[in-house]
PDB file of C-alpha atoms in Angstrom:
ATOM      1  CA  MET B   1      -3.861  12.624  33.548  1.00 64.00           C
ATOM      2  CA  GLU B   2      -3.844  10.398  30.457  1.00 71.00           C
ATOM      3  CA  ARG B   3      -5.534  13.172  28.459  1.00 72.00           C
ATOM      4  CA  PHE B   4      -2.749  15.539  29.493  1.00 73.00           C
ATOM      5  CA  LYS B   5      -0.073  13.088  28.305  1.00 76.00           C
ATOM      6  CA  ILE B   6      -1.802  12.695  24.929  1.00 74.00           C
ATOM      7  CA  LEU B   7      -2.126  16.454  24.470  1.00 74.00           C
ATOM      8  CA  GLN B   8       1.496  16.993  25.508  1.00 76.00           C
ATOM      9  CA  ALA B   9       2.638  14.392  22.973  1.00 75.00           C
ATOM     10  CA  LEU B  10       0.588  16.071  20.245  1.00 73.00           C
ATOM     11  CA  GLN B  11       2.038  19.460  21.088  1.00 73.00           C
ATOM     12  CA  ASN B  12       5.584  18.103  21.043  1.00 73.00           C
ATOM     13  CA  GLN B  13       4.931  16.458  17.691  1.00 71.00           C
ATOM     14  CA  THR B  14       3.642  19.713  16.182  1.00 64.00           C
ATOM     15  CA  ARG B  15       6.771  21.511  17.391  1.00 63.00           C
ATOM     16  CA  LYS B  16       8.974  18.956  15.635  1.00 60.00           C
ATOM     17  CA  LYS B  17       6.949  19.276  12.443  1.00 56.00           C
ATOM     18  CA  GLU B  18       7.073  23.068  12.503  1.00 53.00           C
ATOM     19  CA  ILE B  19      10.851  23.025  12.789  1.00 52.00           C
ATOM     20  CA  GLN B  20      11.111  20.650   9.820  1.00 50.00           C
ATOM     21  CA  TYR B  21       8.504  22.521   7.793  1.00 48.00           C
ATOM     22  CA  ASP B  22       9.895  24.737   5.029  1.00 50.00           C
ATOM     23  CA  LEU B  23       8.026  28.025   4.897  1.00 50.00           C
ATOM     24  CA  SER B  24       9.856  29.478   1.898  1.00 51.00           C
ATOM     25  CA  GLU B  25       7.786  31.417  -0.606  1.00 51.00           C
ATOM     26  CA  ASP B  26       8.966  29.499  -3.660  1.00 52.00           C
ATOM     27  CA  ASP B  27       7.276  26.278  -2.461  1.00 49.00           C
ATOM     28  CA  GLU B  28       4.193  27.052  -4.537  1.00 50.00           C
ATOM     29  CA  ASP B  29       6.187  26.769  -7.755  1.00 48.00           C
ATOM     30  CA  LYS B  30       7.767  23.509  -6.643  1.00 49.00           C
ATOM     31  CA  VAL B  31       4.427  21.989  -5.649  1.00 47.00           C
ATOM     32  CA  GLU B  32       2.934  22.950  -8.982  1.00 46.00           C
ATOM     33  CA  ALA B  33       5.871  21.422 -10.853  1.00 46.00           C
ATOM     34  CA  GLU B  34       5.879  18.270  -8.735  1.00 46.00           C
ATOM     35  CA  GLY B  35       2.115  18.005  -8.735  1.00 47.00           C
ATOM     36  CA  SER B  36       1.709  17.773 -12.464  1.00 48.00           C
ATOM     37  CA  SER B  37       2.513  14.945 -14.802  1.00 50.00           C
ATOM     38  CA  ASN B  38       2.352  15.818 -18.460  1.00 51.00           C
ATOM     39  CA  LYS B  39       1.823  12.522 -20.271  1.00 53.00           C
ATOM     40  CA  ASN B  40      -0.068  12.575 -23.554  1.00 54.00           C
ATOM     41  CA  GLY B  41      -0.946  16.218 -22.975  1.00 54.00           C
ATOM     42  CA  LYS B  42      -2.913  15.507 -19.770  1.00 53.00           C
ATOM     43  CA  THR B  43      -2.032  17.124 -16.472  1.00 51.00           C
ATOM     44  CA  LYS B  44      -2.512  15.021 -13.363  1.00 49.00           C
ATOM     45  CA  PRO B  45      -2.530  16.796  -9.965  1.00 52.00           C
ATOM     46  CA  ARG B  46      -0.744  15.144  -7.046  1.00 54.00           C
ATOM     47  CA  PHE B  47      -1.738  16.054  -3.517  1.00 61.00           C
ATOM     48  CA  ASP B  48       1.052  16.118  -0.979  1.00 71.00           C
ATOM     49  CA  VAL B  49      -0.626  14.472   2.015  1.00 74.00           C
ATOM     50  CA  VAL B  50       2.316  15.044   4.338  1.00 74.00           C
ATOM     51  CA  LYS B  51       2.215  18.795   3.700  1.00 77.00           C
ATOM     52  CA  ILE B  52      -1.544  18.880   4.366  1.00 78.00           C
ATOM     53  CA  ILE B  53      -1.040  17.041   7.676  1.00 77.00           C
ATOM     54  CA  GLU B  54       1.815  19.354   8.675  1.00 78.00           C
ATOM     55  CA  ASP B  55      -0.329  22.399   7.915  1.00 81.00           C
ATOM     56  CA  ALA B  56      -3.112  20.976  10.082  1.00 82.00           C
ATOM     57  CA  GLU B  57      -0.739  20.254  12.968  1.00 83.00           C
ATOM     58  CA  ILE B  58       0.716  23.762  12.847  1.00 85.00           C
ATOM     59  CA  SER B  59      -2.728  25.349  12.769  1.00 85.00           C
ATOM     60  CA  LEU B  60      -3.840  23.219  15.754  1.00 85.00           C
ATOM     61  CA  ARG B  61      -0.950  24.277  17.964  1.00 85.00           C
ATOM     62  CA  PRO B  62      -2.690  27.308  19.572  1.00 85.00           C
ATOM     63  CA  SER B  63      -5.696  25.148  20.472  1.00 85.00           C
ATOM     64  CA  LEU B  64      -3.496  22.431  21.941  1.00 82.00           C
ATOM     65  CA  THR B  65      -1.570  24.992  23.988  1.00 84.00           C
ATOM     66  CA  MET B  66      -4.812  26.449  25.337  1.00 85.00           C
ATOM     67  CA  ILE B  67      -6.163  22.996  26.272  1.00 84.00           C
ATOM     68  CA  LEU B  68      -2.889  22.110  27.993  1.00 83.00           C
ATOM     69  CA  ALA B  69      -2.995  25.348  29.981  1.00 86.00           C
ATOM     70  CA  GLU B  70      -6.541  24.578  31.129  1.00 85.00           C
ATOM     71  CA  THR B  71      -5.708  21.020  32.212  1.00 79.00           C
ATOM     72  CA  SER B  72      -2.542  21.823  34.142  1.00 72.00           C
TER      73      SER B  72
END
């Protein structure tokens, strides 16, 4: 039963993240602009950890749904 509660909480969290997640096509340009710092001619990439985590949560949703269906 505890496993079910954990999986349900994870699924609910991924739903919240997906709603907040901006899937617009022009994000790539923004990330590139935000991810570079041009000081002294050097470009420094910046990784957006939150976006990586959100992508992972969204991609895990089908697996979580399947596990929840099996446990209920």
